[in-house]
Each structure stands twice: as structure tokens, then as C-alpha cells.
Tab-separated table of C-alpha atoms and ligand atoms in Angstrom:
chain	number	residue	atom	x	y	z
A	1	MET	CA	6.143	220.104	169.615
A	2	ILE	CA	6.097	216.984	172.184
A	3	LYS	CA	9.382	214.853	171.956
A	4	VAL	CA	9.315	211.662	174.581
A	5	ARG	CA	12.642	209.769	174.905
A	6	ASN	CA	13.018	206.365	176.210
A	7	VAL	CA	9.686	205.651	178.213
A	8	THR	CA	9.672	202.772	179.977
A	9	LYS	CA	6.378	200.575	182.067
A	10	LYS	CA	6.463	197.828	183.968
A	11	ILE	CA	3.189	196.196	184.753
A	12	ASP	CA	2.776	193.372	187.268
A	13	ASN	CA	6.506	192.497	185.686
A	14	LEU	CA	5.369	192.383	182.632
A	15	GLU	CA	7.410	194.733	180.759
A	16	VAL	CA	4.439	196.963	178.731
A	17	LEU	CA	6.725	199.768	177.016
A	18	LYS	CA	10.513	199.087	176.391
A	19	GLY	CA	12.157	202.489	176.152
A	20	VAL	CA	10.094	204.647	173.629
A	21	ASP	CA	10.695	207.608	171.231
A	22	LEU	CA	8.274	209.938	170.016
A	23	SER	CA	7.951	213.415	168.726
A	24	ILE	CA	5.211	215.414	167.068
A	25	GLU	CA	4.836	218.893	165.394
A	26	LYS	CA	2.752	221.038	165.935
A	27	GLY	CA	-0.104	220.519	163.690
A	28	GLN	CA	0.455	216.708	163.024
A	29	VAL	CA	-1.622	213.634	163.343
A	30	ILE	CA	-0.033	210.471	163.910
A	31	SER	CA	-1.185	207.243	163.869
A	32	VAL	CA	0.141	204.947	166.383
A	33	ILE	CA	-0.936	201.574	165.598
A	34	GLY	CA	-0.229	197.632	165.945
A	35	PRO	CA	-1.572	194.364	168.040
A	36	SER	CA	-3.625	194.075	170.926
A	37	GLY	CA	-1.593	194.238	173.964
A	38	SER	CA	1.635	196.159	172.351
A	39	GLY	CA	1.401	198.750	174.503
A	40	LYS	CA	-0.131	201.704	172.769
A	41	THR	CA	-2.993	202.712	175.002
A	42	THR	CA	0.274	202.988	177.936
A	43	LEU	CA	2.507	205.354	176.062
A	44	LEU	CA	-0.925	207.578	175.794
A	45	ARG	CA	-1.683	207.058	179.285
A	46	CYS	CA	2.094	207.846	180.407
A	47	MET	CA	2.144	211.063	177.585
A	48	ASN	CA	-0.886	212.434	179.983
A	49	TYR	CA	0.340	211.107	183.443
A	50	LEU	CA	-2.329	209.183	183.593
A	51	THR	CA	0.072	206.124	184.305
A	52	VAL	CA	3.136	207.083	185.294
A	53	ALA	CA	6.321	205.524	183.571
A	54	ASP	CA	9.168	204.502	184.759
A	55	THR	CA	11.765	205.881	183.077
A	56	GLY	CA	11.280	208.932	180.299
A	57	GLU	CA	11.899	212.117	179.296
A	58	MET	CA	9.249	214.277	178.098
A	59	GLU	CA	9.953	217.747	176.529
A	60	PHE	CA	6.884	219.628	176.134
A	61	ASP	CA	7.049	222.932	174.522
A	62	GLY	CA	10.752	223.375	174.821
A	63	VAL	CA	10.666	222.694	178.761
A	64	SER	CA	11.793	219.301	179.439
A	65	TYR	CA	10.378	216.362	182.232
A	66	ASP	CA	11.306	213.545	184.040
A	67	MET	CA	8.109	211.330	183.379
A	68	ALA	CA	8.993	209.147	186.323
A	69	LYS	CA	9.214	212.245	188.572
A	70	THR	CA	7.490	215.481	187.426
A	71	SER	CA	5.548	217.530	189.967
A	72	LYS	CA	2.018	217.457	190.631
A	73	LYS	CA	2.824	221.104	189.610
A	74	ASP	CA	4.016	220.326	186.289
A	75	ILE	CA	1.358	217.575	185.696
A	76	GLU	CA	-1.001	219.976	185.686
A	77	ALA	CA	0.367	221.803	183.653
A	78	ILE	CA	0.909	219.451	181.200
A	79	ARG	CA	-2.081	218.181	181.272
A	80	LYS	CA	-3.918	221.601	180.601
A	81	LYS	CA	-2.206	221.372	177.253
A	82	THR	CA	-3.232	218.515	176.486
A	83	GLY	CA	-6.782	216.769	175.812
A	84	PHE	CA	-7.812	213.212	176.440
A	85	VAL	CA	-10.482	211.111	174.663
A	86	PHE	CA	-11.080	207.697	176.133
A	87	GLN	CA	-12.345	203.927	173.904
A	88	SER	CA	-15.147	204.462	176.708
A	89	TYR	CA	-16.001	207.953	176.193
A	90	ASN	CA	-16.006	208.407	180.239
A	91	LEU	CA	-18.490	211.011	180.077
A	92	PHE	CA	-19.346	212.153	183.922
A	93	LEU	CA	-22.418	210.305	184.249
A	94	ASN	CA	-24.363	212.309	186.450
A	95	LYS	CA	-24.464	215.237	184.561
A	96	THR	CA	-25.484	216.870	181.209
A	97	ALA	CA	-23.913	216.957	177.803
A	98	LEU	CA	-23.527	220.540	178.262
A	99	GLU	CA	-22.440	219.660	181.976
A	100	ASN	CA	-19.571	217.697	180.834
A	101	VAL	CA	-18.303	219.858	178.624
A	102	THR	CA	-18.724	223.377	181.175
A	103	GLU	CA	-17.530	220.944	184.719
A	104	GLY	CA	-14.244	222.051	183.653
A	105	LEU	CA	-13.715	224.781	182.574
A	106	ILE	CA	-15.983	225.986	184.764
A	107	VAL	CA	-14.436	223.909	188.186
A	108	ALA	CA	-10.251	224.087	186.845
A	109	ARG	CA	-10.215	227.168	184.941
A	110	LYS	CA	-12.693	229.465	187.464
A	111	MET	CA	-14.477	230.856	183.884
A	112	SER	CA	-17.939	232.107	184.942
A	113	LYS	CA	-20.764	230.345	184.078
A	114	ASP	CA	-22.257	232.542	181.242
A	115	LYS	CA	-18.708	232.662	179.836
A	116	ALA	CA	-18.227	227.971	179.906
A	117	LYS	CA	-21.322	228.531	178.621
A	118	GLU	CA	-20.665	230.545	175.408
A	119	ILE	CA	-17.383	227.598	174.722
A	120	ALA	CA	-19.280	224.724	175.107
A	121	MET	CA	-21.876	225.432	173.527
A	122	SER	CA	-19.404	226.319	170.337
A	123	ALA	CA	-17.795	223.568	171.074
A	124	LEU	CA	-20.506	221.443	171.553
A	125	ARG	CA	-21.240	222.648	167.597
A	126	LYS	CA	-18.586	221.532	166.266
A	127	VAL	CA	-19.470	218.018	167.241
A	128	GLY	CA	-23.156	218.176	166.268
A	129	MET	CA	-23.882	217.814	169.694
A	130	GLU	CA	-25.491	221.377	169.828
A	131	ASP	CA	-29.219	219.745	170.342
A	132	ARG	CA	-28.680	217.059	172.695
A	133	THR	CA	-27.036	219.294	175.277
A	134	ASN	CA	-29.603	218.825	178.038
A	135	HIS	CA	-29.414	215.469	177.790
A	136	TYR	CA	-27.339	212.792	180.153
A	137	PRO	CA	-24.749	210.023	178.501
A	138	SER	CA	-27.492	207.174	178.968
A	139	GLN	CA	-29.779	209.533	176.837
A	140	LEU	CA	-27.099	209.249	174.120
A	141	SER	CA	-25.904	207.296	171.772
A	142	GLY	CA	-22.401	205.485	172.169
A	143	GLY	CA	-21.343	207.857	168.855
A	144	GLN	CA	-22.816	211.097	170.388
A	145	GLN	CA	-21.169	210.261	173.510
A	146	GLN	CA	-17.837	210.512	172.035
A	147	ARG	CA	-18.145	213.684	170.216
A	148	VAL	CA	-19.358	215.478	173.864
A	149	ALA	CA	-16.305	213.858	175.381
A	150	ILE	CA	-14.427	215.241	171.986
A	151	ALA	CA	-15.879	218.380	172.006
A	152	ARG	CA	-15.163	218.552	176.687
A	153	ALA	CA	-11.496	218.265	175.458
A	154	LEU	CA	-11.870	220.437	172.242
A	155	ALA	CA	-13.858	223.344	174.906
A	156	LEU	CA	-10.197	223.563	177.122
A	157	ASN	CA	-8.514	224.615	173.832
A	158	PRO	CA	-5.788	222.153	174.449
A	159	GLU	CA	-2.625	222.141	171.927
A	160	ILE	CA	-2.608	218.811	171.489
A	161	ILE	CA	-5.581	216.111	171.886
A	162	TYR	CA	-4.656	212.095	172.730
A	163	PHE	CA	-7.747	209.586	171.077
A	164	ASP	CA	-6.973	205.488	172.570
A	165	GLU	CA	-8.901	203.898	169.733
A	166	PRO	CA	-11.839	206.623	169.927
A	167	THR	CA	-14.509	204.003	167.492
A	168	SER	CA	-13.716	200.887	168.678
A	169	ALA	CA	-16.480	200.360	170.965
A	170	LEU	CA	-19.127	201.774	168.574
A	171	ASP	CA	-21.509	199.958	166.221
A	172	PRO	CA	-20.084	200.049	162.977
A	173	GLU	CA	-22.951	202.789	161.587
A	174	LEU	CA	-22.266	204.907	164.495
A	175	ILE	CA	-18.032	205.400	163.542
A	176	GLY	CA	-18.373	207.856	160.300
A	177	GLU	CA	-19.894	210.204	163.009
A	178	VAL	CA	-16.624	210.195	165.019
A	179	ASN	CA	-14.011	209.661	162.673
A	180	ASN	CA	-15.796	213.329	160.785
A	181	VAL	CA	-15.213	214.667	163.784
A	182	ILE	CA	-11.448	213.848	164.159
A	183	LYS	CA	-10.816	214.768	159.773
A	184	GLU	CA	-12.293	217.809	160.074
A	185	LEU	CA	-9.989	218.586	163.421
A	186	ALA	CA	-6.744	217.576	161.358
A	187	ASN	CA	-8.118	219.837	158.448
A	188	GLU	CA	-7.814	222.823	160.944
A	189	LYS	CA	-4.939	221.371	161.599
A	190	MET	CA	-5.310	220.437	165.710
A	191	THR	CA	-1.989	218.610	166.861
A	192	MET	CA	-2.869	215.361	167.386
A	193	ILE	CA	-2.360	211.419	168.638
A	194	ILE	CA	-4.489	208.509	167.316
A	195	VAL	CA	-4.408	204.939	168.683
A	196	THR	CA	-6.857	203.455	166.130
A	197	HIS	CA	-7.180	199.682	164.980
A	198	GLU	CA	-8.877	201.267	161.410
A	199	MET	CA	-6.434	200.810	159.024
A	200	ASN	CA	-7.729	203.097	156.172
A	201	PHE	CA	-9.196	206.077	159.268
A	202	ALA	CA	-5.019	206.398	160.136
A	203	ARG	CA	-4.085	205.859	156.075
A	204	SER	CA	-6.847	208.956	154.575
A	205	VAL	CA	-6.078	211.455	158.527
A	206	SER	CA	-2.672	211.037	159.229
A	207	ASP	CA	1.088	212.523	158.916
A	208	LYS	CA	3.092	210.083	160.066
A	209	ILE	CA	2.413	206.254	161.660
A	210	MET	CA	4.078	204.177	163.912
A	211	PHE	CA	3.683	200.733	164.134
A	212	MET	CA	3.997	199.336	168.246
A	213	ASP	CA	4.822	195.637	168.420
A	214	GLU	CA	5.483	194.608	172.501
A	215	GLY	CA	6.456	197.422	173.746
A	216	ARG	CA	8.855	199.375	171.206
A	217	VAL	CA	8.218	201.363	167.972
A	218	ILE	CA	9.011	199.110	165.306
A	219	GLU	CA	8.295	200.900	162.380
A	220	GLU	CA	7.608	204.537	161.365
A	221	GLY	CA	6.796	206.498	158.870
A	222	THR	CA	3.907	207.898	156.230
A	223	PRO	CA	1.021	206.477	155.435
A	224	ASP	CA	2.433	205.468	152.075
A	225	GLU	CA	5.660	203.790	153.680
A	226	ILE	CA	3.918	202.019	156.372
A	227	PHE	CA	1.173	200.824	154.318
A	228	ASN	CA	2.580	200.165	150.837
A	229	HIS	CA	6.315	199.968	151.675
A	230	PRO	CA	6.694	198.079	155.290
A	231	LYS	CA	9.990	197.386	155.776
A	232	GLU	CA	9.697	195.455	158.928
A	233	LYS	CA	8.029	191.827	158.448
A	234	ARG	CA	5.947	191.827	161.737
A	235	VAL	CA	4.500	195.215	159.956
A	236	LYS	CA	3.240	193.129	156.491
A	237	GLU	CA	2.064	190.236	158.491
A	238	PHE	CA	0.326	192.480	160.794
A	239	LEU	CA	-1.272	193.815	157.661
A	240	GLU	CA	-1.585	191.181	155.782
A	241	ALA	CA	-3.352	190.075	158.930
A	242	ILE	CA	-5.983	193.011	158.658
A	243	ILE	CA	-6.458	192.203	155.590
A	244	ARG	CA	-7.161	188.858	154.706
A	245	SER	CA	-9.574	189.381	157.973
B	1	MET	CA	-64.109	192.063	223.761
B	2	GLU	CA	-65.858	195.256	224.644
B	3	HIS	CA	-63.207	196.747	226.745
B	4	ALA	CA	-60.316	194.979	224.530
B	5	VAL	CA	-61.457	197.855	221.315
B	6	GLU	CA	-61.886	200.499	223.768
B	7	ILE	CA	-58.933	200.126	225.637
B	8	PHE	CA	-57.130	199.727	221.833
B	9	VAL	CA	-58.775	203.296	220.683
B	10	SER	CA	-58.208	204.981	223.780
B	11	SER	CA	-54.513	203.993	223.829
B	12	PHE	CA	-54.179	204.764	220.164
B	13	THR	CA	-52.838	208.382	220.184
B	14	ARG	CA	-51.635	208.366	223.289
B	15	ILE	CA	-48.961	205.650	221.546
B	16	LEU	CA	-49.304	207.466	218.257
B	17	ILE	CA	-47.660	210.654	219.799
B	18	PRO	CA	-44.413	209.795	221.281
B	19	GLY	CA	-44.215	207.834	217.750
B	20	ILE	CA	-44.320	211.751	216.070
B	21	LEU	CA	-42.838	213.485	218.550
B	22	VAL	CA	-40.211	211.201	220.062
B	23	SER	CA	-39.654	208.347	217.426
B	24	ILE	CA	-39.315	209.849	213.703
B	25	PRO	CA	-37.666	213.064	215.401
B	26	LEU	CA	-35.038	210.692	216.978
B	27	THR	CA	-35.271	208.780	213.529
B	28	LEU	CA	-34.653	211.357	211.481
B	29	ILE	CA	-32.178	213.129	213.446
B	30	SER	CA	-29.943	210.702	214.378
B	31	PHE	CA	-29.838	209.389	210.208
B	32	PHE	CA	-28.926	212.909	209.159
B	33	PHE	CA	-25.824	213.030	211.504
B	34	ALA	CA	-25.335	209.079	210.682
B	35	LEU	CA	-25.689	210.214	206.849
B	36	VAL	CA	-23.034	213.264	207.837
B	37	ILE	CA	-20.758	210.727	209.300
B	38	ALA	CA	-20.845	208.269	206.703
B	39	VAL	CA	-19.283	210.179	204.083
B	40	ILE	CA	-16.454	211.143	206.118
B	41	VAL	CA	-15.556	207.972	207.074
B	42	ALA	CA	-16.223	206.275	203.934
B	43	MET	CA	-14.124	209.432	201.679
B	44	ILE	CA	-11.352	208.815	204.155
B	45	ARG	CA	-10.861	205.357	203.772
B	46	TYR	CA	-12.048	206.033	199.871
B	47	ALA	CA	-8.762	208.029	199.918
B	48	ASN	CA	-7.216	205.612	202.463
B	49	ILE	CA	-5.382	209.150	204.583
B	50	LYS	CA	-2.869	207.322	206.398
B	51	VAL	CA	-3.777	207.267	210.066
B	52	LEU	CA	-7.100	208.394	209.735
B	53	SER	CA	-8.227	205.504	207.848
B	54	GLU	CA	-6.960	203.130	210.238
B	55	ILE	CA	-9.076	205.725	213.389
B	56	CYS	CA	-11.482	204.509	210.779
B	57	LYS	CA	-11.496	201.389	210.334
B	58	PHE	CA	-11.277	200.722	213.729
B	59	TYR	CA	-14.727	202.298	214.974
B	60	VAL	CA	-16.285	200.965	211.685
B	61	TRP	CA	-14.872	197.250	213.699
B	62	VAL	CA	-16.552	198.203	216.697
B	63	ILE	CA	-19.747	199.435	216.425
B	64	ARG	CA	-20.550	196.803	214.478
B	65	GLY	CA	-18.930	193.934	216.060
B	66	THR	CA	-20.686	194.717	219.279
B	67	PRO	CA	-24.720	194.876	219.950
B	68	LEU	CA	-26.687	198.095	219.502
B	69	LEU	CA	-28.507	197.554	222.959
B	70	VAL	CA	-25.114	197.298	225.091
B	71	GLN	CA	-23.580	200.342	222.935
B	72	LEU	CA	-26.840	202.436	224.543
B	73	PHE	CA	-26.272	200.922	228.037
B	74	PHE	CA	-22.848	201.424	228.020
B	75	MET	CA	-23.193	205.462	226.719
B	76	TYR	CA	-26.338	206.333	229.010
B	77	TYR	CA	-25.423	204.083	232.367
B	78	GLY	CA	-21.579	203.391	231.633
B	79	LEU	CA	-20.024	206.956	230.523
B	80	PRO	CA	-21.073	208.586	233.756
B	81	LYS	CA	-18.909	206.593	235.424
B	82	ILE	CA	-16.108	208.136	234.241
B	83	GLY	CA	-17.722	212.033	234.539
B	84	VAL	CA	-19.599	211.827	231.170
B	85	PHE	CA	-23.214	213.325	231.901
B	86	TRP	CA	-25.815	213.336	229.639
B	87	SER	CA	-28.501	216.840	229.354
B	88	SER	CA	-30.917	214.561	228.145
B	89	PRO	CA	-31.400	210.516	227.742
B	90	PHE	CA	-32.727	211.609	223.868
B	91	ILE	CA	-29.315	213.400	223.361
B	92	CYS	CA	-27.979	210.247	224.470
B	93	ALA	CA	-29.482	208.674	221.982
B	94	VAL	CA	-29.361	210.221	219.170
B	95	VAL	CA	-25.098	210.031	219.646
B	96	VAL	CA	-25.781	205.996	219.591
B	97	PHE	CA	-27.872	205.999	216.352
B	98	ALA	CA	-26.034	208.143	214.366
B	99	LEU	CA	-22.479	206.282	214.991
B	100	ASN	CA	-23.956	202.985	214.902
B	101	GLU	CA	-26.035	203.739	211.536
B	102	GLY	CA	-23.385	205.485	210.702
B	103	ALA	CA	-20.636	202.752	210.487
B	104	TYR	CA	-23.100	200.898	208.731
B	105	ALA	CA	-23.875	203.455	206.410
B	106	SER	CA	-20.113	204.174	205.887
B	107	GLU	CA	-19.397	200.303	204.761
B	108	THR	CA	-22.348	201.288	202.377
B	109	ILE	CA	-21.630	204.110	200.776
B	110	ARG	CA	-17.772	203.104	200.339
B	111	GLY	CA	-19.186	200.285	197.822
B	112	ALA	CA	-20.768	202.730	196.496
B	113	LEU	CA	-17.513	204.619	195.682
B	114	ASN	CA	-15.705	201.830	194.933
B	115	SER	CA	-18.337	200.922	192.633
B	116	VAL	CA	-18.028	204.194	190.414
B	117	PRO	CA	-15.635	203.072	187.084
B	118	ASP	CA	-11.900	204.742	187.320
B	119	GLY	CA	-11.952	206.463	184.193
B	120	GLN	CA	-14.588	208.670	185.767
B	121	ILE	CA	-11.636	209.687	187.491
B	122	GLU	CA	-9.678	209.477	185.213
B	123	ALA	CA	-12.208	212.094	182.871
B	124	GLY	CA	-12.109	214.078	185.618
B	125	TYR	CA	-7.773	214.928	185.773
B	126	CYS	CA	-8.022	215.321	182.181
B	127	VAL	CA	-10.245	218.311	182.337
B	128	GLY	CA	-8.289	219.989	185.183
B	129	MET	CA	-9.737	218.788	188.406
B	130	ASN	CA	-8.292	217.352	192.054
B	131	PHE	CA	-8.888	215.030	193.771
B	132	VAL	CA	-10.740	216.701	195.943
B	133	GLN	CA	-12.586	217.794	193.169
B	134	ILE	CA	-13.672	215.571	191.443
B	135	MET	CA	-14.540	213.902	194.997
B	136	LEU	CA	-17.066	216.112	195.621
B	137	ARG	CA	-18.609	216.755	192.315
B	138	ILE	CA	-18.528	213.072	190.148
B	139	VAL	CA	-17.768	210.518	192.033
B	140	LEU	CA	-19.817	211.126	195.475
B	141	PRO	CA	-23.107	212.608	193.364
B	142	GLN	CA	-22.532	209.736	191.827
B	143	ALA	CA	-21.992	207.223	194.697
B	144	LEU	CA	-24.449	208.806	196.857
B	145	ARG	CA	-26.972	207.605	194.161
B	146	ALA	CA	-26.106	204.483	194.143
B	147	ALA	CA	-26.277	203.733	197.665
B	148	VAL	CA	-30.119	205.252	197.798
B	149	PRO	CA	-31.757	201.690	198.196
B	150	ALA	CA	-29.242	200.582	200.974
B	151	LEU	CA	-29.098	203.805	202.679
B	152	MET	CA	-33.166	203.843	203.240
B	153	ASN	CA	-32.816	200.387	203.963
B	154	GLY	CA	-31.064	201.615	207.299
B	155	LEU	CA	-33.516	204.466	207.751
B	156	ILE	CA	-36.317	202.155	208.131
B	157	GLY	CA	-34.332	199.426	209.855
B	158	MET	CA	-33.666	202.652	212.605
B	159	VAL	CA	-36.948	203.412	213.023
B	160	LYS	CA	-37.452	199.418	214.298
B	161	ASP	CA	-34.091	199.921	216.777
B	162	THR	CA	-35.307	203.417	217.798
B	163	SER	CA	-37.720	201.354	220.632
B	164	LEU	CA	-34.380	199.965	222.176
B	165	ALA	CA	-34.585	203.703	223.397
B	166	SER	CA	-37.352	203.024	225.697
B	167	ASN	CA	-34.546	200.835	227.593
B	168	ILE	CA	-32.417	204.478	228.594
B	169	THR	CA	-35.723	205.282	229.427
B	170	VAL	CA	-36.535	208.103	226.311
B	171	THR	CA	-39.847	208.370	226.349
B	172	GLU	CA	-40.730	206.923	223.125
B	173	MET	CA	-43.515	204.909	221.433
B	174	LEU	CA	-42.381	201.719	223.605
B	175	PHE	CA	-41.708	203.229	226.228
B	176	GLN	CA	-45.121	204.689	226.156
B	177	THR	CA	-46.813	201.402	225.913
B	178	LYS	CA	-45.323	199.722	228.921
B	179	THR	CA	-46.412	202.425	230.793
B	180	ILE	CA	-49.987	201.940	229.302
B	181	ILE	CA	-49.726	198.103	230.285
B	182	THR	CA	-48.646	198.645	233.766
B	183	THR	CA	-51.471	200.422	234.372
B	184	THR	CA	-54.245	198.221	232.017
B	185	TYR	CA	-52.552	194.771	232.203
B	186	GLU	CA	-53.564	194.479	227.934
B	187	PRO	CA	-49.973	193.320	226.968
B	188	PHE	CA	-51.888	191.648	223.971
B	189	ILE	CA	-53.485	194.521	222.825
B	190	LEU	CA	-51.178	196.855	223.392
B	191	TYR	CA	-48.254	195.293	221.755
B	192	ILE	CA	-50.009	194.449	218.662
B	193	GLU	CA	-50.924	198.140	218.661
B	194	VAL	CA	-47.507	199.562	218.704
B	195	ALA	CA	-46.534	197.029	216.548
B	196	LEU	CA	-48.896	198.119	214.056
B	197	ILE	CA	-48.045	201.911	214.344
B	198	TYR	CA	-44.511	200.913	213.674
B	199	LEU	CA	-45.942	199.248	210.461
B	200	ILE	CA	-47.497	202.171	209.750
B	201	PHE	CA	-43.890	204.418	209.843
B	202	SER	CA	-41.844	201.546	208.152
B	203	THR	CA	-44.596	201.424	204.877
B	204	VAL	CA	-45.106	204.617	205.061
B	205	LEU	CA	-41.020	205.024	204.380
B	206	SER	CA	-40.925	202.372	201.834
B	207	ARG	CA	-43.304	204.586	199.482
B	208	VAL	CA	-41.503	207.306	200.574
B	209	GLN	CA	-37.988	205.243	199.092
B	210	VAL	CA	-39.967	204.071	195.847
B	211	ILE	CA	-40.363	207.810	195.036
B	212	VAL	CA	-36.898	209.248	196.343
B	213	GLU	CA	-35.387	206.608	193.930
B	214	LYS	CA	-37.695	207.233	190.689
B	215	LYS	CA	-36.657	210.728	191.508
B	216	MET	CA	-32.905	210.583	191.398
B	217	ASN	CA	-32.943	207.770	188.216
B	218	ALA	CA	-34.867	210.195	186.594
B	219	GLN	CA	-32.180	212.957	186.963
B	220	VAL	CA	-29.712	210.998	185.384
B	221	GLY	CA	-32.148	210.067	182.557
B	222	LYS	CA	-32.865	206.101	183.760
B	223	ALA	CA	-36.175	204.207	183.231
B	224	SER	CA	-36.929	203.268	186.525
C	301	ATP	N1	-3.345	198.659	184.960
C	301	ATP	C1	-3.166	196.971	184.261
C	301	ATP	N2	-3.338	196.153	184.898
C	301	ATP	C2	-2.152	195.003	184.637
C	301	ATP	N3	-1.934	195.105	183.317
C	301	ATP	C3	-1.847	195.935	182.425
C	301	ATP	C4	-2.685	197.375	182.861
C	301	ATP	N4	-2.229	198.187	182.231
C	301	ATP	C5	-1.769	197.522	180.271
C	301	ATP	N5	-1.423	196.728	181.012
C	301	ATP	C6	-0.991	195.370	180.015
C	301	ATP	O1	0.007	195.955	179.351
C	301	ATP	C7	-0.134	195.654	178.166
C	301	ATP	C8	-0.312	196.886	177.535
C	301	ATP	O2	-1.478	197.369	177.243
C	301	ATP	P1	-2.004	198.593	176.424
C	301	ATP	O3	-3.627	198.676	176.872
C	301	ATP	O4	-1.002	199.751	176.962
C	301	ATP	O5	-1.986	197.659	174.738
C	301	ATP	P2	-2.608	198.596	173.736
C	301	ATP	O6	-1.463	197.772	172.824
C	301	ATP	O7	-3.130	199.228	173.718
C	301	ATP	O8	-4.032	197.095	173.693
C	301	ATP	P3	-4.891	197.052	172.793
C	301	ATP	O9	-4.652	197.325	171.371
C	301	ATP	O10	-5.696	196.043	173.188
C	301	ATP	O11	-6.287	198.456	173.592
C	301	ATP	C9	-1.073	194.257	177.937
C	301	ATP	O12	-0.314	193.291	178.190
C	301	ATP	C10	-1.744	194.803	179.012
C	301	ATP	O13	-2.291	193.371	179.751
C	302	MG	MG1	-5.360	200.044	174.085
């Protein structure tokens, strides 16, 4: 469904991405793991043009784009097919939970208010937030905010959702509620790329694991291959360090 | 002493009425236009629109770098020399106060715009909104909310600054007070009196400020 090739990005003279390839099929779940600063967030951001890559090619549903100079119109078209869930939720602070979900439907998709509300309510129900629809983000816990953020992405009916460490800003007791929502989406064959530091979650939800280090994918494979039989020394060290901690 | 009390009482409504009929409208009308100017200037500078941004920067620089009284004199007495006449000193005062407060308020709003986290804008892009939609529906409302306390301070300051309009023959409170003094020779009593009325106006506005802030915070679900 999506293939990206040779994505590079320099930020302040630092080569954050040094030629990353990634491909994902419809219905697949890929988790991207690796040490802090390895470029995981930057990769996701480039795929959704929140950051413009220096070089790279993207093939999305059979159409090719030059990631360094994709037109505004193409970027809009690509974003229309993708959802993005941020580490820090980024709910619109001046909007209620319901308005957060309807905003894109009404303003960007030009949908009627009633229709938007109907879709938003069903998305909020799916993430178990149907009884907090009139709350503002400041009145919701982190876990609840993140579930609303997932509903906001889902409501737009994307072909793929990118998650950038969706639970790493959460208190431990709130992680489960968000992970359960993501797991359910995986069961329903939603295509997802998830950047995560939670190895157990990555193992249980993913079809494929990609390990990034210093701007490169240095190993990829099934959860069993990566977690039980890693080939690369860096991957072994990383996993051992996590188990020890 | 009796005489003084008498003067005070008999002058009270004579000063208050131009306060209500001139000073307050002058403040509110000017402030309204100041806000319009400020939002436009702040957005242009925030979005960094070429040329316009430079013009706005120049405008803010000039206004903030020159005294309000000089601006009033220049506009009222200076401009007619090059053929620009005012149909009334009141209108001239509105223009000067709006331009003046607009420059200060634009800096307040620009700061508030910059304080809205980038994540809000990125989230807007991710749900398919364009820059203008994100500005108008997400960033600006949040910025204005954050700017309310500083803007209200500007409004309170403006009530007092309207007294400067007496210098260009606007018949507001201070102008009226001076007129009364020329016949009663009681500057001590009358300046205290006009000061008192300004104090009442500012105090009322400060109360309004507290109420507005409470309301706005309640709207986004924050305890005040
Ligand atoms: N806007 C930016 N300005 C400066 N440096 C940046 C910026 N964004 C990313 N970087 C740098 O790029 C590198 C990769 O960052 P990135 O956020 O992609 O890593 P990451 O793998 O997501 O890390 P983490 O696990 O900590 O989230 C880091 O060294 C980071 O400091
Ligand atoms: Mg990251």
C-alpha cells in the first residue's frame, strides 16, 4: 500500500535520517523501535509531511511522489488518507472532545454538522469516550485525551494511522486503555505504523518490527525474529538493556 | 468649606456626563478598532507575509517609539497643513487612539499567537485543515483567550489616556473640568473630582476584566 525509499533528512547539520526504506501492506501493523534520537519520529513526520524530507520517494496506492518536492495538493491528498496520533495528544484545546472529532469532518471535509456528529459519536464510542463528549481536553486524563485523539483520526476514515509513541506521555495505569484501543484496531485490520518503546506491546500487536538506529533501519523482521533471534549486535544490546531495566 | 462641597456637588454631573457621552464611547470605539487592527497586524506578522509584514513592523515601531500626545497633535494640527481635515476632533481622536492601542495590542496578540504550541497547528494539518482554517478556528481563539488579561489592561489604560484628547478640543471629562475651573477657580477640588471619576471608570472595568477572565476560563474547562 505504501512504500517509501531512501528517505533522508538533515536537521541543523545532523543527519537524522540516512536513507530509510519502509513498506507496508494493507491491514499490516508495523512497529518501529530503537533508541532515543534514532529518527523514528522524524520518519513518521516525513511520511505525513509535517517535516519535509531532503530526499525520498513515496508510493501511496500506486502513485509515486518525490518526498522532497510534493505539491501542496498531493500533500493534501496524502494526508486525507492518513491519520496521525501524537505522543502529546495535541487535541485542540479550545474544542470539546466531540468538537475535536467533528472539526476535520466539518471544516476540511465540508460535511454537514449532523452527519459529522453522527460519525464522531460512533468513533468516540469505539474508543469508549462516548460519555465525555462535552469535556474540554483540560478536563480529561491523558489516557482519555489520547483516546479522543485516536477517535479524531478514525473519524476521517484513513487508510493508515501513524502512532508516535501514543502512550509514552501517560501514567502507567493509563497505558492499558490506549493500548487496548490500538489492539482492537489491529484486530479489525486497520493498517498502522506504531513508534513505541513498549516491547511487549509491539510484540503482541505487530506483523513486523523495524529497528532503527542512528537514522537507519538496521534490522527488520517478524516479532519472533527480532525479539527472540536478533541478528544485529546493536539490537541484541538494546533489547538486553531494556530487559535489565 | 461649604463652598467647596457645593462646587463639588454641582460639578459632579457636569463632569460625569461628558464622561459617559464622550470619554467612554471614545474609549470603546477606539478600542474596538484597535483590536481589529491588532488582530490583522499580529496575524500578518505571525504568518510572516512578505512586504506587509515589513510595513506592519514599521507601523508598530513608529507608534511605540513616539509619544501619544505628539501623535494627537500631529494628526489634528499637522495633517490639515497637507490638506487632510477632520470632520470632528472626536473622529481624529478615535483614529489616533485606535492606531496607538492597535500597535501595542498587536504585540500582545502576536506573543499570544506564538505561545500556541506547534502541535495544535500540526494536528490541524493532520485532520486536513489548511493554514487559514487552522489560524481562524484553532490558533487565534486560543491566542485571544491568552491575551485577554493584557488586552484588558490596555483598555483600562486607554480610559485614562482619552484625557489627552482634551488637548485637541474633544469635550471629554478633562476638557469639561478645565472649563469649569476657568469660572470657579477651584482646581484643587475639581481635579480631585475628575480623578475620582476616572478611578470609578477604571475600577468598574477591572471588575469586568475579572468576570470576563472567569467566563473564558470556564469555557475551556479551567478552574480560575
Ligand atoms: N526540530 C528539530 N530540531 C533540532 N533537532 C531535531 C529536531 N527534530 C529532531 N531532531 C533531532 O533529530 C534526531 C532524531 O529525532 P527523532 O525525534 O526523530 O528521534 P526519535 O527516534 O523519535 O527519538 P525518541 O525515541 O526520543 O522519540 C535527534 O537527535 C533530535 O535531537
Ligand atoms: Mg520520537
